[in-house]
Short mmCIF file of C-alpha atoms in Angstrom, two decimals:
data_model
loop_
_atom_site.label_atom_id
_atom_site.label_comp_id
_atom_site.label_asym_id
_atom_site.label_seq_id
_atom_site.Cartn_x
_atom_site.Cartn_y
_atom_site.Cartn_z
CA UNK A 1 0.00 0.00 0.00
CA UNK A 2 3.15 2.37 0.62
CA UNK A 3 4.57 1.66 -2.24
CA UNK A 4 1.86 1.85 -4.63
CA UNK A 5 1.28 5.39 -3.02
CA UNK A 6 4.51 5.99 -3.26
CA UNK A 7 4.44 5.61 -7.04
CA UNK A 8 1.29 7.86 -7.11
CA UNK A 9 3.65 10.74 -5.68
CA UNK A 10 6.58 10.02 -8.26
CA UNK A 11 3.47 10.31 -11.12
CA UNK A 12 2.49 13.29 -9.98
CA UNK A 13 6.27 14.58 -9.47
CA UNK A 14 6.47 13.55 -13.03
CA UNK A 15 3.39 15.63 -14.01
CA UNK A 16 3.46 18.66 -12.39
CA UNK A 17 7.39 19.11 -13.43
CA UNK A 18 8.21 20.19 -9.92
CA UNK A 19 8.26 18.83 -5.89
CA UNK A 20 6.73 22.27 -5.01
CA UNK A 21 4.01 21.69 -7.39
CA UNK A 22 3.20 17.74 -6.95
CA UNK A 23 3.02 18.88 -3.27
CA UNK A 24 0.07 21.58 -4.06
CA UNK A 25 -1.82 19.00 -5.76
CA UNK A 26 -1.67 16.14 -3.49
CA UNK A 27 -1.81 18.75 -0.41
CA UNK A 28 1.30 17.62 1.30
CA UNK A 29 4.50 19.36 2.10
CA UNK A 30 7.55 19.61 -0.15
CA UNK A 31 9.82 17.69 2.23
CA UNK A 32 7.23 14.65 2.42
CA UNK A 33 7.51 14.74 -1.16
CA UNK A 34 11.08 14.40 -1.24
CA UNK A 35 11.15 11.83 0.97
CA UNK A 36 8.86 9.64 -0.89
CA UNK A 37 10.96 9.83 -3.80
CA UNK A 38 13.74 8.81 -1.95
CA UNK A 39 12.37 5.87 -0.12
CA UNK A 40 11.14 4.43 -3.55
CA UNK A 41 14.87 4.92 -5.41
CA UNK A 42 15.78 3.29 -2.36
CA UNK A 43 13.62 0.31 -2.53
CA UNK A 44 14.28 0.50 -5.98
CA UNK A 45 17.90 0.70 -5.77
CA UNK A 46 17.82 3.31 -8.87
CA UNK A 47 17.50 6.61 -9.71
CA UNK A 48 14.42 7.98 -11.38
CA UNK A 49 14.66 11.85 -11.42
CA UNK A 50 17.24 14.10 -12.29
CA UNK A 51 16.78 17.12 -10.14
CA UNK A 52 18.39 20.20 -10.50
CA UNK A 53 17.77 24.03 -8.45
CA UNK A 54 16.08 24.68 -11.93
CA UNK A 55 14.85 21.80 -13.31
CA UNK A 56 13.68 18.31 -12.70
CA UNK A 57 14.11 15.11 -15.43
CA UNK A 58 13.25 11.41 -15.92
CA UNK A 59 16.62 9.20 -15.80
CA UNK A 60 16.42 6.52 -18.54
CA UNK A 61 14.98 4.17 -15.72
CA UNK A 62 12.82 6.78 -15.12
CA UNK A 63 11.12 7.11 -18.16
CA UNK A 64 10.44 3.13 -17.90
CA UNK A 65 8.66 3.33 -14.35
CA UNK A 66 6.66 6.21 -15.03
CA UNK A 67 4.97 4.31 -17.86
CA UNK A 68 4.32 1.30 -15.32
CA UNK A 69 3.24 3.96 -12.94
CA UNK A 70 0.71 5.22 -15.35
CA UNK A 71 -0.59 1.73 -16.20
CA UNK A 72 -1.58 0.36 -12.64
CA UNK A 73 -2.34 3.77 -11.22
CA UNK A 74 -4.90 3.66 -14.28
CA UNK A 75 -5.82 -0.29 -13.26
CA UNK A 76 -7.03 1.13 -9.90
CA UNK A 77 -8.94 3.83 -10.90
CA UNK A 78 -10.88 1.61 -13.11
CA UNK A 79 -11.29 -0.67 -9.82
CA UNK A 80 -12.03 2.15 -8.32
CA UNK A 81 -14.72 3.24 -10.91
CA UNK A 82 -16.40 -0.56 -11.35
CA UNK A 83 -16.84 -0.94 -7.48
CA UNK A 84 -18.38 2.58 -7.21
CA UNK A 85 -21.11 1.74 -10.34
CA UNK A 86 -21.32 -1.45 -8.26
CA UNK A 87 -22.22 0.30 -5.43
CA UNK A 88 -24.61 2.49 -7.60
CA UNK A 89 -25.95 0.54 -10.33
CA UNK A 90 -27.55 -3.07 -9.44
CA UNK A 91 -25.06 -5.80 -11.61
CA UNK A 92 -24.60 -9.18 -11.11
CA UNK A 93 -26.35 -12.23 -10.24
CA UNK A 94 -29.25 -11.88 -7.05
CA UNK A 95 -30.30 -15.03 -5.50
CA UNK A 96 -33.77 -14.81 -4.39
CA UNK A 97 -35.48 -17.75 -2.17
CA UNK A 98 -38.89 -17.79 -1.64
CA UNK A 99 -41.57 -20.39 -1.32
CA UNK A 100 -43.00 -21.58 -4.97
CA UNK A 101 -46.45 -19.83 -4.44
CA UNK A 102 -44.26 -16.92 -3.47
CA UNK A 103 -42.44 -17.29 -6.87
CA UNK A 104 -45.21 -17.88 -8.61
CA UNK A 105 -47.65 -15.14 -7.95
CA UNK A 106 -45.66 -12.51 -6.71
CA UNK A 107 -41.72 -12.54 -7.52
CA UNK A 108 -42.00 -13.84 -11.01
CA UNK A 109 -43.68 -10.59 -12.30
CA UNK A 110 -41.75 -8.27 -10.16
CA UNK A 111 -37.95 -9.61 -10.98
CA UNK A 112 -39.48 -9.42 -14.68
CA UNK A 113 -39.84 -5.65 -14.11
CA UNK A 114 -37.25 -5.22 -12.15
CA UNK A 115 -34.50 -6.65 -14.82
CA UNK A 116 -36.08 -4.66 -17.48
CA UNK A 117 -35.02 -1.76 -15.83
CA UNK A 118 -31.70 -2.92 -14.44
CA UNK A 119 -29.77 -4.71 -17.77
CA UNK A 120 -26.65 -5.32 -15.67
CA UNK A 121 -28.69 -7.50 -13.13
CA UNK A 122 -29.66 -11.04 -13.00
CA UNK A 123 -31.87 -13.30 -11.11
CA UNK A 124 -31.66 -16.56 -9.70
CA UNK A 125 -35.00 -17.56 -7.76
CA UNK A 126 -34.56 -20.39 -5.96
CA UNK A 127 -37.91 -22.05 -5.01
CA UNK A 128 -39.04 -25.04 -2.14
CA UNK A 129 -41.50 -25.86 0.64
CA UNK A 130 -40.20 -24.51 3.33
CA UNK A 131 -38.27 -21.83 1.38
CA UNK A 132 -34.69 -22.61 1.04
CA UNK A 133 -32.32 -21.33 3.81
CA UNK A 134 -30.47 -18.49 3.37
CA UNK A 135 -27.14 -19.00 4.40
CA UNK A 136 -26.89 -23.15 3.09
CA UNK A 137 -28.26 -22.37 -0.16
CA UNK A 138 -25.94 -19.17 -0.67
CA UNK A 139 -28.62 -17.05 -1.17
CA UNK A 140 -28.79 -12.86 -1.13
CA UNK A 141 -32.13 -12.96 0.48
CA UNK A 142 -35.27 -15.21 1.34
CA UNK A 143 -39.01 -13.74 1.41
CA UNK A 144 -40.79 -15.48 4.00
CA UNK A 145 -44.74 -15.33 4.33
CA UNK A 146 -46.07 -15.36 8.44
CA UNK A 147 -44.51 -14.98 11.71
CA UNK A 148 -41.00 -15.21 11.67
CA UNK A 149 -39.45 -17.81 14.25
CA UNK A 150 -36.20 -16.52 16.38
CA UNK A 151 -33.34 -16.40 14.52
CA UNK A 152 -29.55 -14.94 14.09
CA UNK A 153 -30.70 -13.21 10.37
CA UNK A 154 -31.72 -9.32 10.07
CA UNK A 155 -35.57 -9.11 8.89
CA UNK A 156 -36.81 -6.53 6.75
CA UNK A 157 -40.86 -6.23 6.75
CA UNK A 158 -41.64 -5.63 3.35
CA UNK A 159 -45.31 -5.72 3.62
CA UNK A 160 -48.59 -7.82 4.20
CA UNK A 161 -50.51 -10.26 1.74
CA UNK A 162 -54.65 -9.89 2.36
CA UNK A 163 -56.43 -12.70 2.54
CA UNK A 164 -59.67 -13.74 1.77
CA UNK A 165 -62.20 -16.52 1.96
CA UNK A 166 -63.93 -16.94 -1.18
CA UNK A 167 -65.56 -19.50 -3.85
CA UNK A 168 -66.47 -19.74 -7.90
CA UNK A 169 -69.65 -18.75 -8.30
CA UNK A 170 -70.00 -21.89 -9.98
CA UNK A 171 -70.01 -23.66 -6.29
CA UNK A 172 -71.81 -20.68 -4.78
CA UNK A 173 -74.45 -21.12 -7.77
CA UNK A 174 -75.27 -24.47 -7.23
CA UNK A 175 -74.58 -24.60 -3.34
CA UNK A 176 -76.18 -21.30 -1.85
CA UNK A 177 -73.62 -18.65 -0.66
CA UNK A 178 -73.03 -18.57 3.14
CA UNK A 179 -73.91 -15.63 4.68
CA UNK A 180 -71.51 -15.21 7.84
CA UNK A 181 -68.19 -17.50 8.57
CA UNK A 182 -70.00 -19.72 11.08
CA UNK A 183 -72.25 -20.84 8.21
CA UNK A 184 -69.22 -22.72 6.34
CA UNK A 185 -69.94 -25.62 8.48
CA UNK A 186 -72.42 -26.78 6.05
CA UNK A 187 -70.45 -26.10 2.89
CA UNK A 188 -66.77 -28.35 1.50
CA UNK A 189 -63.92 -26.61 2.79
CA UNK A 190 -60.23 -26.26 0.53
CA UNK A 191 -57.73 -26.95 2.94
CA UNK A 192 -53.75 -26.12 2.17
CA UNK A 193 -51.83 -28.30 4.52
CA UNK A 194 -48.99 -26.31 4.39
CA UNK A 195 -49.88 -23.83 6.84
CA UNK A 196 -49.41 -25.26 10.45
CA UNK A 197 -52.71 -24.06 11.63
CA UNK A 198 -55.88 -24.15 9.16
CA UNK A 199 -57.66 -21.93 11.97
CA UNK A 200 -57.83 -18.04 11.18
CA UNK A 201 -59.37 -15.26 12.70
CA UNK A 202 -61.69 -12.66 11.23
CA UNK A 203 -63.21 -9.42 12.80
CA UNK A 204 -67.03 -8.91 12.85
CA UNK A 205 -68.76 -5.84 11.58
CA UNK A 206 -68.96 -5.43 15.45
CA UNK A 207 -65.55 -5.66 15.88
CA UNK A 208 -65.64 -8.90 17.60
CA UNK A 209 -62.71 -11.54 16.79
CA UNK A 210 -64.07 -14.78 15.41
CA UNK A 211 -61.81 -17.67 15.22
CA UNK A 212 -62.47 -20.09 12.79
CA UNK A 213 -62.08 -23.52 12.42
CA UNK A 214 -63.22 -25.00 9.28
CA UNK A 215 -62.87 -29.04 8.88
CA UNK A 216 -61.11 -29.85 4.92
CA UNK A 217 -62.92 -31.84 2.88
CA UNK A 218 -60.46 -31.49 0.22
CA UNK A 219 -56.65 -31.22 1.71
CA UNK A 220 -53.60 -30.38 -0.49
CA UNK A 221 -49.71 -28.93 0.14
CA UNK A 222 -49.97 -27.85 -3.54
CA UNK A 223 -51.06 -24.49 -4.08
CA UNK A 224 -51.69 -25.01 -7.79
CA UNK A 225 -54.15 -27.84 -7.08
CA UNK A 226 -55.77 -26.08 -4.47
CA UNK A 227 -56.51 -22.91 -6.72
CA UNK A 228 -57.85 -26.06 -9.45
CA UNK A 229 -60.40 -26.81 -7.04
CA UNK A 230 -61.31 -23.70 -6.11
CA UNK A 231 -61.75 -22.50 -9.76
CA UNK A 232 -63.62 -25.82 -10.97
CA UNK A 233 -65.76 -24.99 -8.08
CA UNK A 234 -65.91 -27.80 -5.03
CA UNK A 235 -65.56 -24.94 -2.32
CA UNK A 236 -64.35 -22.41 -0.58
CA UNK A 237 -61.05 -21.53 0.75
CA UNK A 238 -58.96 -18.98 3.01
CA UNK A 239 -55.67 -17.60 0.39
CA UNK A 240 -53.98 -14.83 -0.28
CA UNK A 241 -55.68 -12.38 -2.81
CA UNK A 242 -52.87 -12.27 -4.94
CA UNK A 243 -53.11 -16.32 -5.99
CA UNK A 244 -56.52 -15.75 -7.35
CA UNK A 245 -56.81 -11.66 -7.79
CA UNK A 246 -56.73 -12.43 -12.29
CA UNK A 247 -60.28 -14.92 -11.47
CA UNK A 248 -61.69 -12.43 -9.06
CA UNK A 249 -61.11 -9.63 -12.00
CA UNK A 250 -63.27 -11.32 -13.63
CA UNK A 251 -65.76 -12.56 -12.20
CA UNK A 252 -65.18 -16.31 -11.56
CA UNK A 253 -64.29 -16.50 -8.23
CA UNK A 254 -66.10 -14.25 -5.20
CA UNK A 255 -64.65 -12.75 -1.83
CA UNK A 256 -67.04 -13.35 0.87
CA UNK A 257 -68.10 -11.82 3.86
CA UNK A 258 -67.15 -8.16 2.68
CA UNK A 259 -67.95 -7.04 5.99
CA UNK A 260 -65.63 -9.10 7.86
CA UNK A 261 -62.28 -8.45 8.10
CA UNK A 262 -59.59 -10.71 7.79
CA UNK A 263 -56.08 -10.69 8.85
CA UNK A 264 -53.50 -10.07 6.67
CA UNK A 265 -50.21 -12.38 6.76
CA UNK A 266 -46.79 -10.45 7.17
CA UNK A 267 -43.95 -10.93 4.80
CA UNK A 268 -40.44 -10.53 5.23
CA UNK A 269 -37.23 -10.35 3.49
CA UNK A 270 -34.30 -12.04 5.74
CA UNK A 271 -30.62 -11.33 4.72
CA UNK A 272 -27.51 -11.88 6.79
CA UNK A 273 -26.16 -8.08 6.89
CA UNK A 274 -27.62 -5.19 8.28
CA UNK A 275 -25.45 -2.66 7.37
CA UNK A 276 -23.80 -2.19 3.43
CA UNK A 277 -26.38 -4.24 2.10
CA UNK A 278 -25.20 -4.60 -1.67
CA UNK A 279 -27.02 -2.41 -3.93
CA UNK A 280 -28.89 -5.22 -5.84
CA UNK A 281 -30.46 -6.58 -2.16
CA UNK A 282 -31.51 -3.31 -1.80
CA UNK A 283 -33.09 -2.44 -5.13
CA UNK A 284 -34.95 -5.81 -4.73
CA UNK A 285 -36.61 -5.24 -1.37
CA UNK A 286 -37.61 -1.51 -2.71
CA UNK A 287 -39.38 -3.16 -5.40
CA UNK A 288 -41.04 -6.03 -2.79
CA UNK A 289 -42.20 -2.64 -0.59
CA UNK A 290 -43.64 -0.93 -3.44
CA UNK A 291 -45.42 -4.13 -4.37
CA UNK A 292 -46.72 -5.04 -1.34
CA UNK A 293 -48.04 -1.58 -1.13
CA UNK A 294 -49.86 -1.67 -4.27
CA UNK A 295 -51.15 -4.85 -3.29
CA UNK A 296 -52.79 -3.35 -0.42
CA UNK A 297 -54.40 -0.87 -2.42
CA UNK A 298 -55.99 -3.65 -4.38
CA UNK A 299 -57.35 -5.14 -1.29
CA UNK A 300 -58.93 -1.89 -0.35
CA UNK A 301 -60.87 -1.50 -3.52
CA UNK A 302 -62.21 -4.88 -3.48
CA UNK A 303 -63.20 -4.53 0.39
CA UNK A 304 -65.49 -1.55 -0.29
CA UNK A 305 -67.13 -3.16 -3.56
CA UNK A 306 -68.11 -6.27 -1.15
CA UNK A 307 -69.24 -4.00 1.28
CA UNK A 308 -71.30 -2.14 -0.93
CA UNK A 309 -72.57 -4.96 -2.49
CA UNK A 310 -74.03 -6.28 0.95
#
């Protein structure tokens, strides 16, 4: 490290014709100049500069060190340059983990946004029930979906997914439509095993908390089989708005209990540093809180259109 700013002094020496000068440029004194110069001929064991009272020359050596000088002083400052567009402009590879509902209803469009405005970056989602562990699996980040158990990682909150009990109107149709949550005793129940606890909690129009319980007739850890049987209409089920928001757009599948209030599941981004998070990580969960906040929004609107519709 010495030496190589040691060589930075002889450049500018070189540059600036003069020790006096070189020393106004680099904002040191003349002396610590001069000795700089010296300690390098001496590691050197040759003489680069041919100083006079009036002027100051390049010794044949000289002339050959300068142009090394010039060529890795350059090689830094490109360094230099790279790491600070690293630091300001998302490149390389990010390694996402998520669950595959997570993946396939939320990060797949966002990472395709996301890359179309940041060419230099690339995406490696890395999918699995349970999600796949951060630090095993050599990821940059894993979303995860409910409370978060203890752990050593840092947690971002990035947001909260709605969710909503609802049915085709196909099943609704032929089966009546319930009218509060206690009714769903006497309709078929989608289960998704995956969650630990199939018992949620909604809030009455009185603002009452009412837990529950429902008893699955049909049972799945597949979310894409459990959206096939909610479409093809065999009953109802408790999911996040976003895995069926295109069918309640239009008009195949219908929230229930408008008036009710359910609660929405947190999500999280876990990472392993808190501080000088690289710039990638940080563009990602940006674009996860943006989402997340639109998402909300959505919820909103189709709150009040069930309410109004009651």
């Amino acid at each position: 490290m010495d030496r190589l700013k040691r060589m930075s002094v002889f450049a500018q020496v070189v540059e600036s014709g003069s020790y006096t000068a070189a020393a106004l440029r680099l904002k040191m004194s003349v002396s610590a100049i001069s000795q700089s110069i010296t300690k390098l001929e001496n590691e050197l064991q040759i003489k680069l500069l041919n100083r006079s009272t009036r002027s100051l020359g390049l010794t044949e050596a000289g002339k050959i060190y300068y142009q090394g000088c010039q060529k890795m002083l350059q090689s830094v400052r490109e360094v230099h340059e790279q790491l600070y567009a690293f630091n300001n402009t998302p490149t390389g590879t990010l390694r996402i983990g998520s669950s595959s509902t997570m993946a396939q209803n939320v990060l797949a469009a966002m990472t395709a946004k996301m890359l179309s405005e940041y060419p230099g970056l690339t995406v490696n989602l890395v999918t699995g029930i349970p999600a796949p562990d951060l630090i095993a699996d050599g990821l940059d980040l894993v979303i995860r979906v409910g409370k978060l158990q203890d752990s050593s990682l840092f947690s971002k909150l990035l947001g909260a997914m709605p969710m909503v009990v609802c049915s085709a109107k196909s099943y609704l149709s032929q089966h009546g439509k319930p009218e509060t949550p206690a009714d769903m005793v006497n309709f078929a129940w989608l289960e998704y095993s995956v969650r630990h606890d199939s018992d949620f909690d909604v809030i009455t129009p009185e603002g009452q908390t009412m837990r529950i319980s429902p008893e699955g007739r049909f049972i799945t850890n597949d979310a894409q089989t459990m959206i096939r049987w909610l479409k093809s209409g065999v009953g109802i089920a408790y999911v996040p708005l976003m895995w069926i928001i295109d069918e309640i757009n239009s008009g195949e599948v219908e929230i229930l209990f408008g008036n009710y209030q359910t609660e929405p599941r947190p999500v999280y981004a876990l990472y392993t540093e808190k501080d000088k998070l690289p710039l990638k990580v940080q563009v990602c969960i940006n674009y996860l809180t943006d989402y997340f906040k639109e998402v909300s929004k959505i919820y909103r609107i189709h709150r009040k259109r069930e309410s109004a519709a009651k």
